[in-house]
Short mmCIF file of C-alpha atoms (C1' of nucleotides) in Angstrom, two decimals:
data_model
loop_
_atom_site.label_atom_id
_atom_site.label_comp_id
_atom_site.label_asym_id
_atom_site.label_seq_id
_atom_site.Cartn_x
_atom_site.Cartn_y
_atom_site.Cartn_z
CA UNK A 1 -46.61 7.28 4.02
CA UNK A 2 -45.14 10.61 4.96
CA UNK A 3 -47.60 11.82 6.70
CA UNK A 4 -46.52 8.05 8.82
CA UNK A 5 -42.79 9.61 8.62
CA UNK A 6 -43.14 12.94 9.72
CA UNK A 7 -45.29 11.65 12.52
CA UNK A 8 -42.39 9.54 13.59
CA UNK A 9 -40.36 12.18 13.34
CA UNK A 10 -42.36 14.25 15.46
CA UNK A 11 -42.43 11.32 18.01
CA UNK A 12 -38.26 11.58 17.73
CA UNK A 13 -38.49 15.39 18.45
CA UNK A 14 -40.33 14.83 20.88
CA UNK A 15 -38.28 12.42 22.79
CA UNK A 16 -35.43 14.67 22.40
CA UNK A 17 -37.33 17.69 23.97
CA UNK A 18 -37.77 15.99 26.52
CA UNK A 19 -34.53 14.76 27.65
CA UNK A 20 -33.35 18.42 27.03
CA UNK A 21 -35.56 19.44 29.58
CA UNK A 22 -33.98 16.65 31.82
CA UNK A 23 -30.50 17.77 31.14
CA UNK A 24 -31.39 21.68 31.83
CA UNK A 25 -32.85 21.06 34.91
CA UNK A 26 -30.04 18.60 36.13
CA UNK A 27 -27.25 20.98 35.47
CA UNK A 28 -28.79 23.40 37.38
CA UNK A 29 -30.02 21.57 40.02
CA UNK A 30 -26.02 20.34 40.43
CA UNK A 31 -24.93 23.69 40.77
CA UNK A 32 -27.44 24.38 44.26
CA UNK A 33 -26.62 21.03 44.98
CA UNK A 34 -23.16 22.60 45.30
CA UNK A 35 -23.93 25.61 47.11
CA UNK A 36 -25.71 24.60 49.20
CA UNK A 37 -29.14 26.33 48.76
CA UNK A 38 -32.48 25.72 49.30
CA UNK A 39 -34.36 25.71 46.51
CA UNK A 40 -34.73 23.93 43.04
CA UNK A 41 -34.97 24.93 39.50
CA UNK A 42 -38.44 25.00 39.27
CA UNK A 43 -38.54 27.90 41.91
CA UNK A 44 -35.41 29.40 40.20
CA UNK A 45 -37.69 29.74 37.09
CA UNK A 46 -40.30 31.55 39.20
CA UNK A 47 -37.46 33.85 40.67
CA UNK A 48 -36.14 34.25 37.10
CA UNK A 49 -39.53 36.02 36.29
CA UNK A 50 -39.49 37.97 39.31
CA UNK A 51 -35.87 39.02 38.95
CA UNK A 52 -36.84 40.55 35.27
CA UNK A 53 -40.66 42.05 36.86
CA UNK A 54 -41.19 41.93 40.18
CA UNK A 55 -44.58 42.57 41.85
CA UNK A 56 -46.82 40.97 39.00
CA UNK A 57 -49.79 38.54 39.81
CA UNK A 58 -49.61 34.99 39.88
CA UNK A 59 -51.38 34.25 36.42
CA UNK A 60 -48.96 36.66 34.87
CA UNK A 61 -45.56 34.17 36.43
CA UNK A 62 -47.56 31.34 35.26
CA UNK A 63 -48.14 32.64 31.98
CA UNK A 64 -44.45 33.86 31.53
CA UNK A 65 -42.99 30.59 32.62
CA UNK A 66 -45.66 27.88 31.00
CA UNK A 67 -47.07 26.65 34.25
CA UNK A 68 -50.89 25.62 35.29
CA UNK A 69 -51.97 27.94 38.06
CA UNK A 70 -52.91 25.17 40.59
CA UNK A 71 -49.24 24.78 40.47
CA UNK A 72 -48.05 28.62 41.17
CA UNK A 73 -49.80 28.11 44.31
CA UNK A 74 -47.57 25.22 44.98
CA UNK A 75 -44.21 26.86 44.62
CA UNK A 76 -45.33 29.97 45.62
CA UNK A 77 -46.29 28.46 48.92
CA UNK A 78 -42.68 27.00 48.95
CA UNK A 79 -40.97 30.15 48.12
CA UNK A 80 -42.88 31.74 50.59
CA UNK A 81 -41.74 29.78 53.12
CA UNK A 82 -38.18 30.02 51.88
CA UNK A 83 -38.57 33.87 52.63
CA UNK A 84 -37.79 34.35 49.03
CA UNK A 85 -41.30 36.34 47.79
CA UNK A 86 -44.21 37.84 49.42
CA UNK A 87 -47.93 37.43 48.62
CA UNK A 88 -49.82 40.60 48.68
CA UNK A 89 -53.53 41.36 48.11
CA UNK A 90 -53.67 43.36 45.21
CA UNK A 91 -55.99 46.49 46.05
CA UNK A 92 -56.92 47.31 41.78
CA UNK A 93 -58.48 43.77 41.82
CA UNK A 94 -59.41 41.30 45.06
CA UNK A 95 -58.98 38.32 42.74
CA UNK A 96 -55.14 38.87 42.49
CA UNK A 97 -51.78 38.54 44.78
CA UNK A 98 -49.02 40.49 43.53
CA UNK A 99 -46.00 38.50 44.43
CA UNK A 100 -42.73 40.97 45.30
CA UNK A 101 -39.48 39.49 45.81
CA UNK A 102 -38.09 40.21 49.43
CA UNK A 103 -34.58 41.48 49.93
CA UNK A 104 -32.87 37.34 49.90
CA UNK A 105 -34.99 36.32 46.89
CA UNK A 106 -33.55 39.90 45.49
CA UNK A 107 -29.87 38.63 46.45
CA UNK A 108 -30.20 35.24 44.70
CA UNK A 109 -29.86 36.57 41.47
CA UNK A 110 -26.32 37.63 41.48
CA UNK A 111 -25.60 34.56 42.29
CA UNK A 112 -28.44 32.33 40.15
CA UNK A 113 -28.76 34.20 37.05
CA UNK A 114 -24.91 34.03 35.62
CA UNK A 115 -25.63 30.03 36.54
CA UNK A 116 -28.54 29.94 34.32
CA UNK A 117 -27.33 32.40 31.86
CA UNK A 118 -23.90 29.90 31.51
CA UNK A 119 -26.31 27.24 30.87
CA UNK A 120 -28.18 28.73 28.55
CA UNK A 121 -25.22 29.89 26.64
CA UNK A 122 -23.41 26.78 26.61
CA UNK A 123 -26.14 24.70 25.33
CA UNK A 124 -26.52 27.45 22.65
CA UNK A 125 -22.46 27.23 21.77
CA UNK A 126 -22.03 26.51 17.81
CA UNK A 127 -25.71 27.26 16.83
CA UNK A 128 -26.42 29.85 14.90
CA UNK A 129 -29.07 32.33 15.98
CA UNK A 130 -30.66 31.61 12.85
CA UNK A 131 -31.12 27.93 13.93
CA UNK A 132 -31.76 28.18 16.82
CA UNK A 133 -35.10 30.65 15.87
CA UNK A 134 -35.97 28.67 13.18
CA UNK A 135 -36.64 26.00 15.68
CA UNK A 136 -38.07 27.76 18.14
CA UNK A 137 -40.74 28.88 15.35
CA UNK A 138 -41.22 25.04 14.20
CA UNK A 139 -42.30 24.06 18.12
CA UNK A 140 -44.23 26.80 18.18
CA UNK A 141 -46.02 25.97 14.85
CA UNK A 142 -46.16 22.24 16.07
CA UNK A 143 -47.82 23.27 19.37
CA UNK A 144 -50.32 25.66 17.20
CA UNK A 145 -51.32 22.56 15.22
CA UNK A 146 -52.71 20.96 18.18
CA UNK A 147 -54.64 23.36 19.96
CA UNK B 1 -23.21 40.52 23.08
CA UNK B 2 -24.13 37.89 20.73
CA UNK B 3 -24.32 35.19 23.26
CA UNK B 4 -26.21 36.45 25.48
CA UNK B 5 -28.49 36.86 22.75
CA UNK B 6 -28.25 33.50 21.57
CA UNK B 7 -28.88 32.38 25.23
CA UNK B 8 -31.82 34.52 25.71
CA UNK B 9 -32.93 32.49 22.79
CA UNK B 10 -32.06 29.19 24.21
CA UNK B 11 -34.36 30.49 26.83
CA UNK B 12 -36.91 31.12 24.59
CA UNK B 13 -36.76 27.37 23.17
CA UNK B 14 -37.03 26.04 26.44
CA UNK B 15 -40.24 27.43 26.61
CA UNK B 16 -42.14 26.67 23.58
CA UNK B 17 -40.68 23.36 24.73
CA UNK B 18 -42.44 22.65 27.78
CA UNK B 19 -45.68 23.94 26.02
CA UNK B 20 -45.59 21.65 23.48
CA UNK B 21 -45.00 19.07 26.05
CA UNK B 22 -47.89 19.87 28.07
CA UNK B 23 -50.20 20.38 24.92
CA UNK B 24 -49.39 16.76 23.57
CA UNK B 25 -50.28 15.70 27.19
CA UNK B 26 -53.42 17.39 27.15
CA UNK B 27 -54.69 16.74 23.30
CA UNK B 28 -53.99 12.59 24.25
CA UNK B 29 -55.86 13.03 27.51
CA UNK B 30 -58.43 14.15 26.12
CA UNK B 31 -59.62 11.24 24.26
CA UNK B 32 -58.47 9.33 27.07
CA UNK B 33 -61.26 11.09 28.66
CA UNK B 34 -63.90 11.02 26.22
CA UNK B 35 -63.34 7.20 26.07
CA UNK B 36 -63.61 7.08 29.82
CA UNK B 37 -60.56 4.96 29.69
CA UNK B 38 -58.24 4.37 33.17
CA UNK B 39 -54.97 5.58 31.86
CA UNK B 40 -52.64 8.36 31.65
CA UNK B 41 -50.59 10.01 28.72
CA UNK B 42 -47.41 8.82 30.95
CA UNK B 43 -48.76 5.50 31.08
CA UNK B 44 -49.66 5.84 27.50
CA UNK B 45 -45.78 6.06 26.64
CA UNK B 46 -45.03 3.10 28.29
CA UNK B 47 -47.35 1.02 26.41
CA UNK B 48 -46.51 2.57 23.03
CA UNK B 49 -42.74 1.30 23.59
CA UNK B 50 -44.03 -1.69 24.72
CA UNK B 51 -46.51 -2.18 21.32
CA UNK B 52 -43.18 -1.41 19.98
CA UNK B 53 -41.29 -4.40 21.28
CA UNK B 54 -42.36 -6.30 24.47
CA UNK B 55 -41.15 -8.38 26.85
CA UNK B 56 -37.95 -6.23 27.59
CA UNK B 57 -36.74 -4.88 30.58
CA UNK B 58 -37.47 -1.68 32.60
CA UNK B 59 -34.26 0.03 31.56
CA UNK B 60 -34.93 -0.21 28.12
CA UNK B 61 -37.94 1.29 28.51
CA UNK B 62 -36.89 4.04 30.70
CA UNK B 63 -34.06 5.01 27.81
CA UNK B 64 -36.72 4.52 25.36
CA UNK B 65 -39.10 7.09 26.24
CA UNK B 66 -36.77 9.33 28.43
CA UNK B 67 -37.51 8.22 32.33
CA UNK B 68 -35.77 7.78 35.13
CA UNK B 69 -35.85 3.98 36.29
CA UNK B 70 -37.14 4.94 39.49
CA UNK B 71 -40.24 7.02 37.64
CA UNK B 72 -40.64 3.50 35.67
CA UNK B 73 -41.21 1.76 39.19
CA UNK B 74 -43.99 3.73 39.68
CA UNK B 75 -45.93 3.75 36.07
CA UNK B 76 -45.46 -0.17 35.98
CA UNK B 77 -46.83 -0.72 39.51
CA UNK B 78 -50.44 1.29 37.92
CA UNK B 79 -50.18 -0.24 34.46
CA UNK B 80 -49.66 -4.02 37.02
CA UNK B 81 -52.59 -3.08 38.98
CA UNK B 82 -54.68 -1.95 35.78
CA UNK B 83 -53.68 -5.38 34.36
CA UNK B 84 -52.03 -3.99 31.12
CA UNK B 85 -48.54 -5.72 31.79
CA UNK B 86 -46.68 -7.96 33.95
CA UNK B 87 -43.34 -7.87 35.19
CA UNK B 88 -41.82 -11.10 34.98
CA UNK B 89 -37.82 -12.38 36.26
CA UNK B 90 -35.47 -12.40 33.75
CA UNK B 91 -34.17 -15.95 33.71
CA UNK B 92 -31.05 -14.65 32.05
CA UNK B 93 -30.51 -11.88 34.34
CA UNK B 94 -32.02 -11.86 37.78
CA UNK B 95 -31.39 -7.87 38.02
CA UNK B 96 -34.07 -7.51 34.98
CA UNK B 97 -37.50 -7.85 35.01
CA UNK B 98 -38.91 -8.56 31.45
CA UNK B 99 -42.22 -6.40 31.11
CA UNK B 100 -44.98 -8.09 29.05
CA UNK B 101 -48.22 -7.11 27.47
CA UNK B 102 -51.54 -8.45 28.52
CA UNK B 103 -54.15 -8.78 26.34
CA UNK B 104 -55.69 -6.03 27.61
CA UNK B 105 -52.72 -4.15 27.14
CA UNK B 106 -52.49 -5.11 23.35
CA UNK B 107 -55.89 -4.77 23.03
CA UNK B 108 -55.41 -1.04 23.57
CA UNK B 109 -53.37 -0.86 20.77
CA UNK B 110 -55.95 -0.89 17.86
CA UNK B 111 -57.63 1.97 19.90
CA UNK B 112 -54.82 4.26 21.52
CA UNK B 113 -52.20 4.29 18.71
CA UNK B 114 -54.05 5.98 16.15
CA UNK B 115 -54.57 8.79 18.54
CA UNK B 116 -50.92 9.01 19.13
CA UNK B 117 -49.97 8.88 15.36
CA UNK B 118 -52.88 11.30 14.90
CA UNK B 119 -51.89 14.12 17.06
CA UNK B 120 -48.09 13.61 15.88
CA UNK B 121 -49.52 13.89 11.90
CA UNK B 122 -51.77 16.87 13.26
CA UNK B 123 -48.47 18.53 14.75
CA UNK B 124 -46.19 18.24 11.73
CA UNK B 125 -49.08 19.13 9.14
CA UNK B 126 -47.14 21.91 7.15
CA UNK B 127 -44.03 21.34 8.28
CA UNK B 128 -41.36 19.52 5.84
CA UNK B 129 -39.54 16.34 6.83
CA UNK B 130 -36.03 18.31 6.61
CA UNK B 131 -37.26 21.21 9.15
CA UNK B 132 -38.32 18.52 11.78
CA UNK B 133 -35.12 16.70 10.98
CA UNK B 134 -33.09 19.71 11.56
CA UNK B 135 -35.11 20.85 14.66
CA UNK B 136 -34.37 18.03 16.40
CA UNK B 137 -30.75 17.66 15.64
CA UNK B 138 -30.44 21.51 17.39
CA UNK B 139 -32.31 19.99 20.18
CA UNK B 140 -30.07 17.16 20.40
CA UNK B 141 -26.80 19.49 20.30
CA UNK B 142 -28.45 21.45 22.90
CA UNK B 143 -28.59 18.82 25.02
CA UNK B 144 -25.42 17.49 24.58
CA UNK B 145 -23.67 20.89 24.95
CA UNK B 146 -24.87 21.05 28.94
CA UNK B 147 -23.89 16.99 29.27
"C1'" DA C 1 -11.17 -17.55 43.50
"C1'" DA C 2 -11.72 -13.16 45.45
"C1'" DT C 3 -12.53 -8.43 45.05
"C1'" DA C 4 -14.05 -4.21 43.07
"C1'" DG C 5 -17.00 -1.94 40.09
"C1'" DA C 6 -21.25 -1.61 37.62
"C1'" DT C 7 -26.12 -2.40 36.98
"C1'" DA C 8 -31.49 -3.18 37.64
"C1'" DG C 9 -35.00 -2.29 40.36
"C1'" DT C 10 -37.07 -0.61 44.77
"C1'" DA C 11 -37.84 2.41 48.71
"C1'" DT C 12 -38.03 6.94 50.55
"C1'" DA C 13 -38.98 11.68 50.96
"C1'" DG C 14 -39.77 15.67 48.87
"C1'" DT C 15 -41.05 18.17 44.87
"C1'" DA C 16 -44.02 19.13 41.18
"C1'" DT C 17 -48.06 18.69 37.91
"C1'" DT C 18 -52.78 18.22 36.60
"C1'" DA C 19 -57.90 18.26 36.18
"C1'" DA C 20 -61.76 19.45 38.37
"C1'" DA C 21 -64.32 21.90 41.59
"C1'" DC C 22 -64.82 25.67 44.43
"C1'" DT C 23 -65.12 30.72 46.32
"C1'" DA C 24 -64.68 35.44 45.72
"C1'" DT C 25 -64.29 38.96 42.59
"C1'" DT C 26 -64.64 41.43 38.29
"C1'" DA C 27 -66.44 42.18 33.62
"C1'" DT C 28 -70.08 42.00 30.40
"C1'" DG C 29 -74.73 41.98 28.68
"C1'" DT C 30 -79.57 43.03 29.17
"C1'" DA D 1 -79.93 47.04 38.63
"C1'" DC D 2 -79.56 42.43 37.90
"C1'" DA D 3 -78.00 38.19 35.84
"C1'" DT D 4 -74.57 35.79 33.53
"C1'" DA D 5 -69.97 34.88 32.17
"C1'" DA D 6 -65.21 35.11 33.04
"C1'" DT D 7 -61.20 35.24 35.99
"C1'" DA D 8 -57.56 34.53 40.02
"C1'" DG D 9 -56.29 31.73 43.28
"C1'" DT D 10 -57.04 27.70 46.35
"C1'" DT D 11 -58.23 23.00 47.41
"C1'" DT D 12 -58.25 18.14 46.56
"C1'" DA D 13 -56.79 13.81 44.98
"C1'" DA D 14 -54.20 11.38 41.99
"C1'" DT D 15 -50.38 11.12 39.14
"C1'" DA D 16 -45.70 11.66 38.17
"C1'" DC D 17 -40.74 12.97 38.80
"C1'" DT D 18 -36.26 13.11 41.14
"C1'" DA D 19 -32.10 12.26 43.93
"C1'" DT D 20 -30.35 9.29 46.98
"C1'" DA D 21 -29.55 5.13 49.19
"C1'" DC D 22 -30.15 0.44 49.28
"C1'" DT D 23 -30.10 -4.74 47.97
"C1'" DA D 24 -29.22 -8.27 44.87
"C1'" DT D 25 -26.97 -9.54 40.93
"C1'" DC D 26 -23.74 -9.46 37.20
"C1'" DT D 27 -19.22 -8.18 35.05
"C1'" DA D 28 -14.48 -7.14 35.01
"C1'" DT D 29 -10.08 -7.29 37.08
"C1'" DT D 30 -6.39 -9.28 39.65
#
DNA sequence: AATAGATAGTATAGTATTAAACTATTATGT
DNA sequence: ACATAATAGTTTAATACTATACTATCTATT
């Protein structure tokens, strides 16, 4: 019988992890909407990556930002096109592309990053670091218990 | 200095989010698989609100398990054609349809719910009612705090 | 009664995700 | 040296998501 609650309550947590995703991406996506640009948050999390390492292979972005690598080739074919990154062979190992920002995915982030970082921050307003860890460890440790 | 700490951490969240997410998805289709059964971990959802209660209408269960209504256009139209559930006018309301179970579709339930309520006890194994409780009441905050 | 506002569901176009299979390349084991 | 296993990225097909606009219908206001 609580084995049957906590598994509703993981269903609940669930649900609610979810429609924080929504929200994140929606507030986001309101503020390009605004501007103007051409892109959307999905590639703004690949740029995010890039912004903090730049010139890393495509399993390392995917890795960084919990994505399936069938689907870097996806956005990095977008961005691409966007002008925003660069593919280039990389010569150590012929398997990987080392993906470099060029000089207008470069400029996005003084614009794009203080966005995201005001999100971040406002979602985080009265919680406690302390909270907001201890949850971070209890995903974790749910997402452990089902590998 | 402390907030952009606590917003690095937000970012960190967000993260073990969407893997948790896509782990879920993947332990559920898995079985799916193994079964050779014609249905998704999306379409799963559905069905599992509709086990729930059914016979309501496709708002509810977008609000129930977090979906846009036009994302519910599209699951219903493969759970129709997989003749799981039927849409039916809403006497009462000719904006609604009422979605029903077929047999089929609660037939499925003896089968598919235990998986679901397995993976969700597997998931919170270890963890104490008041920690899941308290982890998604932070995630719920969160999301509010970027409404 | 008429009008304005809100709502449910669909259509559209584009974006994104996923599993599986594949090719080329690298790493490992014998 | 050779064979096998593992890895990075791409392809493919199907699934799913999203914002926007639309139509039909209902609700609220005057």
């Amino acid at each position: 019988m609580a084995n049957k609650s906590k598994a509703l309550l993981a269903l609940e947590l669930g649900r609610a992890v979810i429609e924080m995703r929504s929200r994140s991406r929606q507030f986001i996506q309101a503020r390009i909407k605004e501007n103007q640009l051409n892109i959307t948050y999905e590639m703004l999390e690949v740029l995010m990556c890039l912004w903090e390492k730049d010139g890393i292979n495509q399993q390392e972005i995917a890795d960084n930002i919990i994505k399936e690598k069938a689907s870097m080739t996806y956005l990095l074919d977008n961005l691409v096109k966007r002008n925003l990154v660069n593919r280039m062979p990389d010569g150590n190992d012929r398997r990987n592309n080392l993906i470099h920002l060029t000089t207008q995915g470069k400029d996005l982030q003084e614009k794009l990053l203080p966005w995201a970082m005001e999100m971040y921050t406002a979602a985080s307003k009265d919680l406690t670091l302390e909270d907001i860890i201890a949850s971070t460890q209890l995903i974790k440790q749910l997402t452990k218990n089902i590998q």
